[in-house]
Short mmCIF file of C-alpha atoms and ligand atoms in Angstrom, two decimals:
data_model
loop_
_atom_site.label_atom_id
_atom_site.label_comp_id
_atom_site.label_asym_id
_atom_site.label_seq_id
_atom_site.Cartn_x
_atom_site.Cartn_y
_atom_site.Cartn_z
CA MET G 11 3.35 26.64 15.26
CA ARG G 12 3.29 23.06 14.03
CA LYS G 13 5.95 22.35 11.42
CA LYS G 14 4.51 20.45 8.48
CA ILE G 15 5.75 16.93 7.90
CA VAL G 16 5.54 14.99 4.66
CA ALA G 17 6.52 11.32 4.76
CA GLY G 18 6.84 8.84 1.93
CA ASN G 19 5.61 5.34 2.76
CA TRP G 20 7.19 3.20 0.08
CA LYS G 21 5.35 0.09 1.30
CA MET G 22 6.65 -3.20 -0.25
CA ASN G 23 8.35 -1.47 -3.17
CA MET G 24 11.93 -0.64 -4.19
CA THR G 25 14.92 -2.91 -4.31
CA THR G 26 18.02 -1.45 -2.72
CA ALA G 27 19.25 -0.22 -6.10
CA GLU G 28 15.92 1.40 -6.91
CA ALA G 29 15.80 2.97 -3.45
CA ALA G 30 19.25 4.47 -3.91
CA ALA G 31 18.30 5.96 -7.26
CA LEU G 32 15.11 7.49 -5.85
CA VAL G 33 16.86 8.96 -2.81
CA ASN G 34 19.66 10.40 -4.89
CA THR G 35 17.09 12.23 -7.01
CA LEU G 36 15.28 13.46 -3.88
CA LYS G 37 18.59 14.63 -2.42
CA ALA G 38 19.41 16.71 -5.45
CA ASP G 39 16.33 18.78 -4.70
CA LEU G 40 15.62 18.45 -0.98
CA ALA G 41 18.95 17.90 0.79
CA ASN G 42 18.98 21.45 2.19
CA PHE G 43 15.23 22.03 2.31
CA ARG G 44 14.15 23.05 5.82
CA GLU G 45 10.68 24.53 5.52
CA VAL G 46 8.97 21.15 5.78
CA GLU G 47 10.12 18.04 7.62
CA VAL G 48 10.70 15.36 4.97
CA VAL G 49 10.81 11.67 5.89
CA VAL G 50 11.29 8.62 3.68
CA CYS G 51 10.17 5.18 4.87
CA PRO G 52 11.76 2.48 2.69
CA PRO G 53 11.28 -1.26 3.23
CA PHE G 54 13.59 -2.77 5.89
CA THR G 55 15.99 -4.14 3.29
CA ALA G 56 16.77 -0.66 1.93
CA LEU G 57 17.04 1.16 5.29
CA SER G 58 20.79 0.81 5.59
CA THR G 59 21.49 2.09 2.07
CA VAL G 60 19.05 4.97 2.37
CA SER G 61 20.37 5.83 5.81
CA GLU G 62 23.87 6.35 4.43
CA LEU G 63 22.54 8.40 1.53
CA VAL G 64 20.48 10.80 3.66
CA HIS G 65 23.23 11.26 6.27
CA ASN G 66 24.03 15.00 6.62
CA THR G 67 20.92 16.06 4.69
CA HIS G 68 17.57 17.38 5.89
CA ILE G 69 15.83 14.23 4.72
CA ASP G 70 14.92 12.02 7.66
CA LEU G 71 14.54 8.25 7.82
CA GLY G 72 11.59 6.16 9.00
CA ALA G 73 10.59 2.50 9.02
CA GLN G 74 7.18 1.07 8.21
CA ASN G 75 6.69 -1.24 11.19
CA MET G 76 8.45 -2.78 14.20
CA HIS G 77 7.83 -5.30 16.97
CA TRP G 78 7.02 -4.17 20.51
CA GLU G 79 9.56 -6.41 22.27
CA LYS G 80 13.18 -5.35 22.71
CA ASN G 81 14.62 -8.58 21.28
CA GLY G 82 14.02 -12.32 21.37
CA ALA G 83 12.48 -15.26 19.55
CA PHE G 84 10.18 -13.45 17.12
CA THR G 85 11.15 -14.86 13.75
CA GLY G 86 10.88 -12.36 10.95
CA GLU G 87 10.44 -9.33 13.20
CA ILE G 88 12.50 -6.16 13.69
CA CYS G 89 12.81 -4.24 16.97
CA ALA G 90 13.29 -0.58 17.82
CA SER G 91 17.01 -0.75 18.62
CA MET G 92 17.70 -2.24 15.17
CA LEU G 93 15.96 0.76 13.62
CA ARG G 94 17.82 3.20 15.86
CA GLU G 95 21.11 1.60 14.87
CA LEU G 96 20.36 2.59 11.27
CA TYR G 97 19.53 6.17 12.35
CA CYS G 98 15.80 5.82 11.87
CA HIS G 99 13.96 8.58 13.70
CA TYR G 100 10.40 7.67 12.73
CA VAL G 101 8.36 4.48 12.49
CA ILE G 102 4.92 4.10 10.93
CA LEU G 103 2.67 2.07 13.23
CA GLY G 104 -0.83 0.68 12.79
CA HIS G 105 -1.08 1.38 9.09
CA SER G 106 -4.45 0.12 7.82
CA GLU G 107 -2.64 -2.49 5.72
CA ARG G 108 -1.09 -3.85 8.93
CA ARG G 109 -4.48 -3.76 10.63
CA GLN G 110 -6.26 -5.37 7.65
CA TYR G 111 -3.77 -8.04 6.50
CA PHE G 112 -1.75 -8.74 9.64
CA GLY G 113 -4.40 -8.52 12.33
CA GLU G 114 -3.01 -5.50 14.18
CA THR G 115 -5.41 -4.21 16.80
CA ASP G 116 -5.37 -0.96 18.74
CA ALA G 117 -3.86 -2.88 21.66
CA ILE G 118 -0.96 -4.06 19.47
CA VAL G 119 -0.49 -0.60 18.00
CA ASN G 120 -0.44 0.77 21.55
CA ARG G 121 2.31 -1.65 22.63
CA LYS G 122 4.36 -0.78 19.56
CA THR G 123 3.85 2.95 20.11
CA LYS G 124 5.11 2.69 23.69
CA ALA G 125 8.10 0.58 22.59
CA ALA G 126 8.99 3.09 19.87
CA LEU G 127 8.81 6.03 22.29
CA ALA G 128 10.88 4.14 24.87
CA ALA G 129 13.57 3.81 22.21
CA SER G 130 13.34 7.51 21.24
CA LEU G 131 11.69 6.80 17.90
CA HIS G 132 8.84 9.08 16.79
CA PRO G 133 5.82 6.89 16.05
CA ILE G 134 3.57 7.86 13.13
CA VAL G 135 0.35 6.32 14.41
CA CYS G 136 -2.21 5.63 11.68
CA VAL G 137 -5.97 5.67 12.10
CA GLY G 138 -8.79 5.63 9.56
CA GLU G 139 -12.25 4.29 8.82
CA THR G 140 -13.32 1.91 6.06
CA LEU G 141 -15.88 2.88 3.45
CA GLN G 142 -18.44 0.65 5.12
CA GLU G 143 -17.88 2.40 8.44
CA ARG G 144 -18.17 5.83 6.80
CA GLU G 145 -21.39 4.87 5.02
CA ALA G 146 -22.80 3.56 8.29
CA GLY G 147 -22.14 6.95 9.94
CA LYS G 148 -19.50 5.52 12.26
CA VAL G 149 -16.53 7.78 11.49
CA GLU G 150 -16.54 9.52 14.87
CA GLU G 151 -16.91 6.26 16.80
CA VAL G 152 -14.21 4.42 14.85
CA ILE G 153 -11.65 7.23 14.92
CA THR G 154 -12.25 7.97 18.60
CA THR G 155 -11.77 4.30 19.50
CA GLN G 156 -8.60 4.00 17.41
CA VAL G 157 -7.02 7.19 18.77
CA LYS G 158 -7.85 6.36 22.39
CA GLY G 159 -6.77 2.74 22.03
CA SER G 160 -3.56 3.39 20.11
CA LEU G 161 -2.40 6.20 22.42
CA ALA G 162 -3.66 4.77 25.72
CA GLY G 163 -1.36 5.38 28.68
CA LEU G 164 0.97 7.81 26.89
CA SER G 165 2.15 10.88 28.78
CA ALA G 166 1.60 14.34 27.30
CA LYS G 167 5.32 14.49 26.55
CA GLU G 168 5.12 11.20 24.66
CA VAL G 169 2.14 12.19 22.55
CA LEU G 170 3.98 15.39 21.63
CA GLU G 171 6.81 13.20 20.30
CA SER G 172 4.30 11.32 18.14
CA VAL G 173 2.65 12.08 14.82
CA ILE G 174 -0.86 10.91 13.98
CA ALA G 175 -1.80 10.03 10.40
CA TYR G 176 -5.44 10.08 9.39
CA GLU G 177 -5.76 7.70 6.46
CA PRO G 178 -9.31 6.84 5.42
CA VAL G 179 -9.02 3.25 4.18
CA TRP G 180 -11.26 3.97 1.20
CA ALA G 181 -8.85 6.64 -0.02
CA ILE G 182 -5.67 4.52 0.11
CA GLY G 183 -4.38 3.54 -3.30
CA THR G 184 -7.81 4.10 -4.82
CA GLY G 185 -7.35 7.53 -6.38
CA LYS G 186 -10.33 8.67 -4.26
CA THR G 187 -8.99 11.38 -1.97
CA ALA G 188 -11.05 12.64 0.90
CA THR G 189 -12.13 16.17 0.08
CA SER G 190 -10.22 18.76 2.06
CA ASP G 191 -13.40 19.40 4.09
CA GLN G 192 -13.90 15.71 4.86
CA ALA G 193 -10.26 15.40 5.95
CA GLN G 194 -10.35 18.63 7.98
CA GLU G 195 -13.47 17.44 9.81
CA VAL G 196 -11.74 14.25 10.99
CA HIS G 197 -8.51 16.06 11.88
CA ALA G 198 -10.53 18.44 14.06
CA LEU G 199 -12.26 15.43 15.63
CA ILE G 200 -8.87 13.87 16.43
CA ARG G 201 -7.82 17.13 18.16
CA ASN G 202 -11.03 16.98 20.20
CA VAL G 203 -10.23 13.42 21.27
CA LEU G 204 -6.69 14.53 22.21
CA THR G 205 -8.13 17.43 24.22
CA GLY G 206 -10.16 14.91 26.21
CA MET G 207 -7.20 12.57 26.71
CA PHE G 208 -4.62 15.28 27.46
CA ASP G 209 -5.48 18.98 27.20
CA ALA G 210 -6.15 21.64 24.57
CA THR G 211 -2.52 22.77 24.40
CA VAL G 212 -1.31 19.26 23.71
CA ALA G 213 -4.11 18.72 21.18
CA GLN G 214 -3.12 21.88 19.33
CA SER G 215 0.57 20.91 19.27
CA VAL G 216 0.43 17.33 17.95
CA ARG G 217 0.99 17.01 14.23
CA ILE G 218 -1.70 15.19 12.24
CA GLN G 219 -0.92 14.11 8.68
CA TYR G 220 -3.47 13.20 6.04
CA GLY G 221 -2.88 10.13 3.86
CA GLY G 222 -4.82 8.56 1.01
CA SER G 223 -4.28 9.31 -2.67
CA VAL G 224 -2.35 12.54 -2.04
CA LYS G 225 -0.99 13.76 -5.38
CA PRO G 226 0.71 16.97 -6.53
CA ALA G 227 -2.67 18.15 -7.84
CA ASN G 228 -4.55 17.91 -4.52
CA ALA G 229 -1.75 18.36 -1.96
CA LYS G 230 -1.85 22.13 -1.65
CA GLU G 231 -5.56 22.27 -0.90
CA LEU G 232 -5.34 19.47 1.67
CA PHE G 233 -2.26 20.94 3.38
CA SER G 234 -3.85 24.40 3.59
CA MET G 235 -6.60 23.17 5.92
CA PRO G 236 -6.13 24.43 9.50
CA ASP G 237 -5.72 21.04 11.18
CA ILE G 238 -3.79 19.20 8.44
CA ASP G 239 -0.04 19.25 9.09
CA GLY G 240 1.27 17.48 6.02
CA GLY G 241 0.84 14.07 4.46
CA LEU G 242 1.71 10.40 4.50
CA ILE G 243 2.22 9.58 0.86
CA GLY G 244 2.05 6.13 -0.72
CA GLY G 245 2.05 5.70 -4.50
CA ALA G 246 3.11 9.27 -5.30
CA ALA G 247 6.18 8.89 -3.06
CA LEU G 248 7.65 6.32 -5.44
CA ASP G 249 8.11 8.98 -8.10
CA ALA G 250 10.71 11.60 -7.20
CA LYS G 251 9.08 14.48 -9.05
CA SER G 252 5.63 13.79 -7.58
CA PHE G 253 7.02 13.49 -4.07
CA ILE G 254 9.08 16.69 -4.39
CA ASP G 255 6.04 18.56 -5.72
CA ILE G 256 3.96 17.31 -2.78
CA VAL G 257 6.67 18.32 -0.29
CA ARG G 258 6.85 21.80 -1.82
CA ALA G 259 3.04 22.08 -1.69
CA ALA G 260 3.32 21.95 2.10
CA VAL G 261 5.24 25.25 2.36
P1 13P P 16 -1.58 6.18 -1.43
O1 13P P 16 -0.95 7.54 -1.37
O2 13P P 16 -0.99 5.27 -2.42
O3 13P P 16 -3.08 6.26 -1.49
O4 13P P 16 -1.26 5.50 0.00
C1 13P P 16 -1.48 6.20 1.15
C2 13P P 16 -0.87 5.46 2.27
O5 13P P 16 -1.32 4.39 2.64
C3 13P P 16 0.31 6.04 2.92
O6 13P P 16 0.63 5.37 4.08
#
């Protein structure tokens, strides 16, 4: 049985004070909630504060990005050991905004994924097609290439430590969610790709989140699909009530 996982990707939002207020509200409701794995991914500047606040709760901490090297002259970057020091257990990698605005390729995502795993961080590896690619009938090709490229060279054990997030680019921040059938179809495709790369048991065990305009109103239907194991939530994760409602929809 795959345990559902709902993660909030706060993106470039929340000062430290705002982050503390949001997490304190989440804690009041979710501190002892075990049915679903709950992760919050604040910006780097708020990690330390949020880390202290979620200590001894069932809310887990993630970051939104990291560099693949262990340390060195990479001005402005953050490495895995810095995240581990703050008790991060997850890191989002290859988000479409990183791919689109910061030139991240599958090869870069792959290096980061391996570096995260080597540091015992669980990578949340994002894949997803653009609207143009969907309209050109290229969903299967694009997703297959991204999954194979991002996870290349991982062992079965490592992929089992990872989470995949399917986030159609056209659904991110647009209010246009993929229908539950559209999302399910791609999640099943990702499991097929994983079966080819590893085996059917591994493919059935890896958790695959859906992301893209998940709201309290559509979460339950999405999360009830057989291959959808929770969500990666953007805008709705910035509002405590919305995020809590989405988490509870995953039960
Ligand atoms: P929205 O939920 O705002 O569409 O963002 C989704 C996302 O990109 C999560 O990583």
